[in-house]
PDB file of C-alpha atoms in Angstrom:
ATOM      1  CA  ALA A  72      29.029 132.434 122.081  1.00 78.00           C
ATOM      2  CA  GLN A  73      30.775 129.233 121.647  1.00 83.00           C
ATOM      3  CA  LYS A  74      28.715 126.093 122.118  1.00 90.00           C
ATOM      4  CA  ILE A  75      29.131 122.313 121.838  1.00 93.00           C
ATOM      5  CA  THR A  76      26.134 120.012 121.255  1.00 95.00           C
ATOM      6  CA  GLN A  77      26.023 116.245 121.557  1.00 95.00           C
ATOM      7  CA  THR A  78      22.632 115.083 120.592  1.00 94.00           C
ATOM      8  CA  GLN A  79      22.889 111.416 121.573  1.00 94.00           C
ATOM      9  CA  PRO A  80      22.586 110.964 125.357  1.00 90.00           C
ATOM     10  CA  GLY A  81      23.082 107.185 124.974  1.00 93.00           C
ATOM     11  CA  MET A  82      23.938 104.583 122.425  1.00 94.00           C
ATOM     12  CA  PHE A  83      23.960 100.808 122.262  1.00 95.00           C
ATOM     13  CA  VAL A  84      26.226  99.176 119.681  1.00 95.00           C
ATOM     14  CA  GLN A  85      27.082  95.567 118.977  1.00 96.00           C
ATOM     15  CA  GLU A  86      30.660  94.627 119.516  1.00 96.00           C
ATOM     16  CA  LYS A  87      32.890  94.798 116.452  1.00 96.00           C
ATOM     17  CA  GLU A  88      30.586  97.282 114.703  1.00 96.00           C
ATOM     18  CA  ALA A  89      31.755 100.823 113.885  1.00 97.00           C
ATOM     19  CA  VAL A  90      30.356 103.667 116.008  1.00 97.00           C
ATOM     20  CA  THR A  91      29.780 107.316 115.179  1.00 97.00           C
ATOM     21  CA  LEU A  92      29.336 109.782 117.996  1.00 98.00           C
ATOM     22  CA  ASP A  93      27.939 113.151 116.971  1.00 97.00           C
ATOM     23  CA  CYS A  94      29.262 116.542 117.842  1.00 98.00           C
ATOM     24  CA  THR A  95      28.316 119.866 116.454  1.00 97.00           C
ATOM     25  CA  TYR A  96      29.803 123.171 117.436  1.00 96.00           C
ATOM     26  CA  ASP A  97      29.076 126.823 117.103  1.00 94.00           C
ATOM     27  CA  THR A  98      31.737 129.480 116.932  1.00 91.00           C
ATOM     28  CA  SER A  99      32.385 132.582 114.966  1.00 89.00           C
ATOM     29  CA  ASP A 100      36.135 132.319 115.410  1.00 87.00           C
ATOM     30  CA  PRO A 101      38.147 131.059 112.467  1.00 88.00           C
ATOM     31  CA  SER A 102      40.772 129.476 114.746  1.00 87.00           C
ATOM     32  CA  TYR A 103      39.686 126.745 117.145  1.00 90.00           C
ATOM     33  CA  GLY A 104      40.412 123.221 118.258  1.00 92.00           C
ATOM     34  CA  LEU A 105      38.210 120.260 118.839  1.00 95.00           C
ATOM     35  CA  PHE A 106      38.803 117.446 121.282  1.00 96.00           C
ATOM     36  CA  TRP A 107      37.311 114.116 122.133  1.00 97.00           C
ATOM     37  CA  TYR A 108      37.681 112.576 125.570  1.00 97.00           C
ATOM     38  CA  LYS A 109      36.549 109.204 126.935  1.00 97.00           C
ATOM     39  CA  GLN A 110      35.476 108.713 130.582  1.00 95.00           C
ATOM     40  CA  PRO A 111      35.204 105.080 131.752  1.00 94.00           C
ATOM     41  CA  SER A 112      33.141 104.225 134.813  1.00 91.00           C
ATOM     42  CA  SER A 113      36.327 104.566 136.883  1.00 87.00           C
ATOM     43  CA  GLY A 114      36.063 108.345 136.344  1.00 87.00           C
ATOM     44  CA  GLU A 115      39.305 109.490 134.787  1.00 88.00           C
ATOM     45  CA  MET A 116      39.038 111.542 131.556  1.00 93.00           C
ATOM     46  CA  ILE A 117      41.200 110.105 128.733  1.00 94.00           C
ATOM     47  CA  PHE A 118      42.141 112.267 125.788  1.00 93.00           C
ATOM     48  CA  LEU A 119      41.444 110.471 122.461  1.00 96.00           C
ATOM     49  CA  ILE A 120      41.899 112.796 119.497  1.00 96.00           C
ATOM     50  CA  TYR A 121      42.307 116.451 118.466  1.00 95.00           C
ATOM     51  CA  GLN A 122      41.439 118.353 115.315  1.00 95.00           C
ATOM     52  CA  GLY A 123      42.589 121.862 114.578  1.00 92.00           C
ATOM     53  CA  SER A 124      40.354 124.091 112.475  1.00 92.00           C
ATOM     54  CA  TYR A 125      43.076 124.657 109.920  1.00 91.00           C
ATOM     55  CA  ASP A 126      44.073 121.066 109.689  1.00 91.00           C
ATOM     56  CA  GLN A 127      43.635 119.893 106.095  1.00 88.00           C
ATOM     57  CA  GLN A 128      43.132 116.164 106.948  1.00 93.00           C
ATOM     58  CA  ASN A 129      40.837 114.454 109.335  1.00 95.00           C
ATOM     59  CA  ALA A 130      42.601 113.370 112.474  1.00 95.00           C
ATOM     60  CA  THR A 131      43.158 109.682 113.257  1.00 96.00           C
ATOM     61  CA  GLU A 132      44.514 107.854 116.213  1.00 94.00           C
ATOM     62  CA  GLY A 133      44.458 104.118 115.997  1.00 96.00           C
ATOM     63  CA  ARG A 134      40.764 102.969 115.946  1.00 97.00           C
ATOM     64  CA  TYR A 135      39.599 106.585 116.439  1.00 97.00           C
ATOM     65  CA  SER A 136      39.042 108.996 113.650  1.00 97.00           C
ATOM     66  CA  LEU A 137      37.387 112.401 113.557  1.00 97.00           C
ATOM     67  CA  ASN A 138      34.960 113.143 110.692  1.00 96.00           C
ATOM     68  CA  PHE A 139      35.500 116.897 110.456  1.00 96.00           C
ATOM     69  CA  GLN A 140      33.041 118.817 108.355  1.00 95.00           C
ATOM     70  CA  LYS A 141      33.904 122.472 108.781  1.00 94.00           C
ATOM     71  CA  ALA A 142      31.086 123.870 106.693  1.00 93.00           C
ATOM     72  CA  ARG A 143      28.526 121.915 108.710  1.00 95.00           C
ATOM     73  CA  LYS A 144      30.397 122.642 111.945  1.00 95.00           C
ATOM     74  CA  SER A 145      30.444 119.021 112.937  1.00 97.00           C
ATOM     75  CA  ALA A 146      33.231 116.914 114.424  1.00 97.00           C
ATOM     76  CA  ASN A 147      31.927 113.453 114.765  1.00 98.00           C
ATOM     77  CA  LEU A 148      34.006 110.726 116.458  1.00 98.00           C
ATOM     78  CA  VAL A 149      34.274 107.338 114.618  1.00 98.00           C
ATOM     79  CA  ILE A 150      35.378 104.293 116.442  1.00 97.00           C
ATOM     80  CA  SER A 151      36.126 101.325 114.175  1.00 95.00           C
ATOM     81  CA  ALA A 152      35.690  97.722 115.255  1.00 94.00           C
ATOM     82  CA  SER A 153      34.243  98.540 118.658  1.00 96.00           C
ATOM     83  CA  GLN A 154      35.315  96.568 121.746  1.00 96.00           C
ATOM     84  CA  LEU A 155      33.700  95.963 125.093  1.00 96.00           C
ATOM     85  CA  GLY A 156      36.254  98.232 126.645  1.00 96.00           C
ATOM     86  CA  ASP A 157      34.931 101.168 124.591  1.00 97.00           C
ATOM     87  CA  SER A 158      31.879 101.334 126.802  1.00 97.00           C
ATOM     88  CA  ALA A 159      32.171 104.797 128.492  1.00 97.00           C
ATOM     89  CA  MET A 160      31.007 108.329 128.410  1.00 96.00           C
ATOM     90  CA  TYR A 161      32.409 110.289 125.498  1.00 97.00           C
ATOM     91  CA  PHE A 162      32.754 114.090 125.540  1.00 96.00           C
ATOM     92  CA  CYS A 163      33.367 116.563 122.764  1.00 96.00           C
ATOM     93  CA  ALA A 164      35.038 119.822 123.660  1.00 95.00           C
ATOM     94  CA  MET A 165      36.254 122.954 121.866  1.00 93.00           C
ATOM     95  CA  ARG A 166      38.980 125.559 122.446  1.00 88.00           C
ATOM     96  CA  GLY A 167      38.762 128.893 120.827  1.00 74.00           C
ATOM     97  CA  PRO A 168      41.442 131.555 120.342  1.00 68.00           C
ATOM     98  CA  ASP A 169      39.917 133.687 123.030  1.00 63.00           C
ATOM     99  CA  SER A 170      39.846 130.898 125.534  1.00 62.00           C
ATOM    100  CA  ASN A 171      43.319 129.534 125.354  1.00 58.00           C
ATOM    101  CA  TYR A 172      43.078 128.198 128.838  1.00 69.00           C
ATOM    102  CA  GLN A 173      39.633 126.631 128.726  1.00 79.00           C
ATOM    103  CA  LEU A 174      37.569 124.128 126.853  1.00 87.00           C
ATOM    104  CA  ILE A 175      33.868 124.335 126.194  1.00 89.00           C
ATOM    105  CA  TRP A 176      32.256 120.909 126.810  1.00 91.00           C
ATOM    106  CA  GLY A 177      29.348 119.002 125.402  1.00 92.00           C
ATOM    107  CA  ALA A 178      27.006 117.083 127.685  1.00 91.00           C
ATOM    108  CA  GLY A 179      28.423 113.695 126.654  1.00 93.00           C
ATOM    109  CA  THR A 180      27.173 110.475 125.055  1.00 95.00           C
ATOM    110  CA  LYS A 181      27.062 107.277 127.014  1.00 96.00           C
ATOM    111  CA  LEU A 182      28.173 104.431 124.752  1.00 97.00           C
ATOM    112  CA  ILE A 183      27.436 100.791 125.666  1.00 97.00           C
ATOM    113  CA  ILE A 184      28.992  98.035 123.670  1.00 97.00           C
ATOM    114  CA  LYS A 185      26.910  94.801 123.628  1.00 96.00           C
ATOM    115  CA  PRO A 186      28.751  91.410 123.445  1.00 94.00           C
TER     116      PRO A 186
ATOM    117  CA  ASP B 150      54.455 109.138 132.889  1.00 65.00           C
ATOM    118  CA  VAL B 151      52.614 112.454 133.273  1.00 66.00           C
ATOM    119  CA  LYS B 152      50.309 112.654 136.177  1.00 90.00           C
ATOM    120  CA  VAL B 153      47.562 114.693 137.797  1.00 94.00           C
ATOM    121  CA  THR B 154      46.825 113.477 141.285  1.00 95.00           C
ATOM    122  CA  GLN B 155      43.736 114.336 143.356  1.00 95.00           C
ATOM    123  CA  SER B 156      44.061 113.817 147.039  1.00 89.00           C
ATOM    124  CA  SER B 157      40.798 111.993 147.691  1.00 89.00           C
ATOM    125  CA  ARG B 158      38.724 109.754 145.463  1.00 91.00           C
ATOM    126  CA  TYR B 159      35.696 109.686 147.743  1.00 95.00           C
ATOM    127  CA  LEU B 160      34.677 112.119 150.553  1.00 95.00           C
ATOM    128  CA  VAL B 161      31.657 112.340 152.746  1.00 97.00           C
ATOM    129  CA  LYS B 162      31.082 115.603 154.549  1.00 96.00           C
ATOM    130  CA  ARG B 163      28.323 117.269 156.559  1.00 97.00           C
ATOM    131  CA  THR B 164      26.543 120.445 155.673  1.00 97.00           C
ATOM    132  CA  GLY B 165      28.455 123.417 156.860  1.00 97.00           C
ATOM    133  CA  GLU B 166      31.830 121.727 156.989  1.00 97.00           C
ATOM    134  CA  LYS B 167      34.862 123.204 155.248  1.00 96.00           C
ATOM    135  CA  VAL B 168      36.173 120.975 152.483  1.00 96.00           C
ATOM    136  CA  PHE B 169      39.584 120.978 150.824  1.00 96.00           C
ATOM    137  CA  LEU B 170      40.191 119.224 147.564  1.00 97.00           C
ATOM    138  CA  GLU B 171      43.852 119.007 146.562  1.00 96.00           C
ATOM    139  CA  CYS B 172      45.312 118.581 143.134  1.00 97.00           C
ATOM    140  CA  VAL B 173      48.955 118.149 142.196  1.00 97.00           C
ATOM    141  CA  GLN B 174      50.505 117.866 138.739  1.00 96.00           C
ATOM    142  CA  ASP B 175      54.024 116.842 137.822  1.00 94.00           C
ATOM    143  CA  MET B 176      54.129 118.208 134.280  1.00 89.00           C
ATOM    144  CA  ASP B 177      55.193 121.789 135.068  1.00 90.00           C
ATOM    145  CA  HIS B 178      51.976 123.035 133.474  1.00 90.00           C
ATOM    146  CA  GLU B 179      51.066 126.718 133.845  1.00 89.00           C
ATOM    147  CA  ASN B 180      47.310 126.164 133.634  1.00 91.00           C
ATOM    148  CA  MET B 181      45.211 124.318 136.163  1.00 94.00           C
ATOM    149  CA  PHE B 182      41.435 123.890 136.354  1.00 95.00           C
ATOM    150  CA  TRP B 183      38.714 122.732 138.699  1.00 96.00           C
ATOM    151  CA  TYR B 184      35.558 121.311 137.014  1.00 96.00           C
ATOM    152  CA  ARG B 185      32.378 119.894 138.447  1.00 96.00           C
ATOM    153  CA  GLN B 186      30.661 117.113 136.630  1.00 94.00           C
ATOM    154  CA  ASP B 187      26.938 116.250 137.074  1.00 91.00           C
ATOM    155  CA  PRO B 188      24.887 113.905 134.922  1.00 84.00           C
ATOM    156  CA  GLY B 189      23.461 115.504 131.831  1.00 79.00           C
ATOM    157  CA  LEU B 190      25.376 118.766 132.465  1.00 83.00           C
ATOM    158  CA  GLY B 191      28.844 117.781 131.206  1.00 84.00           C
ATOM    159  CA  LEU B 192      31.747 119.523 132.735  1.00 91.00           C
ATOM    160  CA  ARG B 193      31.318 122.946 134.237  1.00 92.00           C
ATOM    161  CA  LEU B 194      34.350 125.110 135.065  1.00 92.00           C
ATOM    162  CA  ILE B 195      34.479 126.384 138.600  1.00 96.00           C
ATOM    163  CA  TYR B 196      37.880 128.159 138.622  1.00 95.00           C
ATOM    164  CA  PHE B 197      41.141 128.014 136.708  1.00 93.00           C
ATOM    165  CA  SER B 198      44.574 129.402 137.254  1.00 93.00           C
ATOM    166  CA  TYR B 199      47.177 130.324 134.601  1.00 89.00           C
ATOM    167  CA  ASP B 200      49.991 131.026 137.004  1.00 89.00           C
ATOM    168  CA  VAL B 201      51.030 130.847 140.628  1.00 92.00           C
ATOM    169  CA  LYS B 202      48.729 133.040 142.776  1.00 89.00           C
ATOM    170  CA  MET B 203      46.578 133.852 139.764  1.00 91.00           C
ATOM    171  CA  LYS B 204      42.964 132.710 139.513  1.00 92.00           C
ATOM    172  CA  GLU B 205      39.976 133.312 137.361  1.00 91.00           C
ATOM    173  CA  LYS B 206      36.374 132.513 137.913  1.00 93.00           C
ATOM    174  CA  GLY B 207      34.750 129.965 135.650  1.00 91.00           C
ATOM    175  CA  ASP B 208      31.095 129.444 134.981  1.00 89.00           C
ATOM    176  CA  ILE B 209      30.014 128.372 138.526  1.00 94.00           C
ATOM    177  CA  PRO B 210      32.398 129.892 141.160  1.00 96.00           C
ATOM    178  CA  GLU B 211      29.665 130.609 143.754  1.00 96.00           C
ATOM    179  CA  GLY B 212      30.304 128.713 146.965  1.00 96.00           C
ATOM    180  CA  TYR B 213      33.899 127.859 146.002  1.00 97.00           C
ATOM    181  CA  SER B 214      37.328 129.346 146.389  1.00 97.00           C
ATOM    182  CA  VAL B 215      40.771 128.270 145.138  1.00 97.00           C
ATOM    183  CA  SER B 216      44.343 128.609 146.133  1.00 96.00           C
ATOM    184  CA  ARG B 217      47.504 128.272 144.019  1.00 96.00           C
ATOM    185  CA  GLU B 218      50.551 128.953 146.151  1.00 95.00           C
ATOM    186  CA  LYS B 219      52.855 126.634 144.129  1.00 95.00           C
ATOM    187  CA  LYS B 220      52.926 125.853 140.402  1.00 94.00           C
ATOM    188  CA  GLU B 221      52.193 122.143 140.861  1.00 96.00           C
ATOM    189  CA  ARG B 222      49.355 122.444 143.339  1.00 97.00           C
ATOM    190  CA  PHE B 223      45.803 123.846 142.898  1.00 97.00           C
ATOM    191  CA  SER B 224      43.354 123.488 145.789  1.00 97.00           C
ATOM    192  CA  LEU B 225      39.560 123.824 145.673  1.00 97.00           C
ATOM    193  CA  ILE B 226      37.895 124.983 148.932  1.00 97.00           C
ATOM    194  CA  LEU B 227      34.283 124.769 149.891  1.00 97.00           C
ATOM    195  CA  GLU B 228      34.012 127.171 152.822  1.00 94.00           C
ATOM    196  CA  SER B 229      30.662 125.784 154.011  1.00 96.00           C
ATOM    197  CA  ALA B 230      29.565 122.713 152.154  1.00 97.00           C
ATOM    198  CA  SER B 231      25.927 122.319 151.086  1.00 97.00           C
ATOM    199  CA  THR B 232      23.975 119.364 149.806  1.00 97.00           C
ATOM    200  CA  ASN B 233      23.835 120.908 146.280  1.00 96.00           C
ATOM    201  CA  GLN B 234      27.610 120.678 146.112  1.00 97.00           C
ATOM    202  CA  THR B 235      27.401 116.904 146.077  1.00 97.00           C
ATOM    203  CA  SER B 236      29.128 116.056 142.852  1.00 97.00           C
ATOM    204  CA  MET B 237      32.189 114.751 140.971  1.00 95.00           C
ATOM    205  CA  TYR B 238      35.062 117.204 141.024  1.00 97.00           C
ATOM    206  CA  LEU B 239      37.773 116.951 138.352  1.00 96.00           C
ATOM    207  CA  CYS B 240      41.105 118.673 138.396  1.00 96.00           C
ATOM    208  CA  ALA B 241      43.023 119.174 135.140  1.00 94.00           C
ATOM    209  CA  SER B 242      46.165 120.899 133.943  1.00 93.00           C
ATOM    210  CA  SER B 243      47.480 122.031 130.555  1.00 89.00           C
ATOM    211  CA  PHE B 244      50.028 123.894 128.633  1.00 83.00           C
ATOM    212  CA  PHE B 245      49.093 125.873 125.659  1.00 72.00           C
ATOM    213  CA  GLY B 246      51.857 127.107 123.368  1.00 68.00           C
ATOM    214  CA  GLN B 247      53.322 126.928 119.939  1.00 61.00           C
ATOM    215  CA  GLY B 248      52.708 123.585 118.304  1.00 63.00           C
ATOM    216  CA  ASN B 249      50.768 122.341 121.262  1.00 70.00           C
ATOM    217  CA  THR B 250      47.084 121.422 121.210  1.00 77.00           C
ATOM    218  CA  GLY B 251      46.350 122.566 124.704  1.00 78.00           C
ATOM    219  CA  GLU B 252      44.846 119.263 125.715  1.00 86.00           C
ATOM    220  CA  LEU B 253      43.818 118.859 129.279  1.00 90.00           C
ATOM    221  CA  PHE B 254      45.304 116.199 131.493  1.00 92.00           C
ATOM    222  CA  PHE B 255      42.887 115.054 134.195  1.00 94.00           C
ATOM    223  CA  GLY B 256      43.046 113.591 137.634  1.00 94.00           C
ATOM    224  CA  GLU B 257      40.930 110.567 138.596  1.00 92.00           C
ATOM    225  CA  GLY B 258      38.262 112.782 140.171  1.00 94.00           C
ATOM    226  CA  SER B 259      36.958 113.283 143.623  1.00 95.00           C
ATOM    227  CA  ARG B 260      33.447 112.228 144.351  1.00 95.00           C
ATOM    228  CA  LEU B 261      32.034 114.420 147.207  1.00 97.00           C
ATOM    229  CA  THR B 262      28.867 113.632 149.075  1.00 97.00           C
ATOM    230  CA  VAL B 263      27.464 116.307 151.386  1.00 97.00           C
ATOM    231  CA  LEU B 264      24.920 115.051 153.936  1.00 96.00           C
TER     232      LEU B 264
END
């Protein structure tokens, strides 16, 4: 069965430091997609970045990058030069070929940026 | 600007009341979802729909029903609200096709309290 694990329930990071949020996944399907979402305290879920299992390069979107290690089944989110506005919950999710309509979600990591 | 709109941000209901949560999207997406979010549990899928009048049970459908009479609208119904249904409810929509990641677009959430 597909599964997403986020082992860090909470993190404190100093402003301007880089942050790595961990995500490991479990699937036997060769084709899958991995997503990261941000949820500020206001509640809306904001899509950050996507990595396909066949993508040759790690995905990047501005200050966000995805450290994709396929053999280790990990898809860690890296936020460079953190800002106070990065304080939020962060969720890792996976879509597999047999669940084209759905995403499997991790429990989330609460990130707090300290000034 | 693409948008998923949930009818109520905050609701307070009494045990046994019938509750309607409405969700409308303007992106012409085939797929729509209702999730429930509780601390430490991530997002859990209640129901999803991949077409008008079509619905599929998610992981926790008990106590809920849904309706999709029009493509843009997906309603979640609590026939007889109970205190254990106090939660944040998130609606999302997506389109999954060639060259598309299938990312979910979310509404702002509806926080339901059942007394």
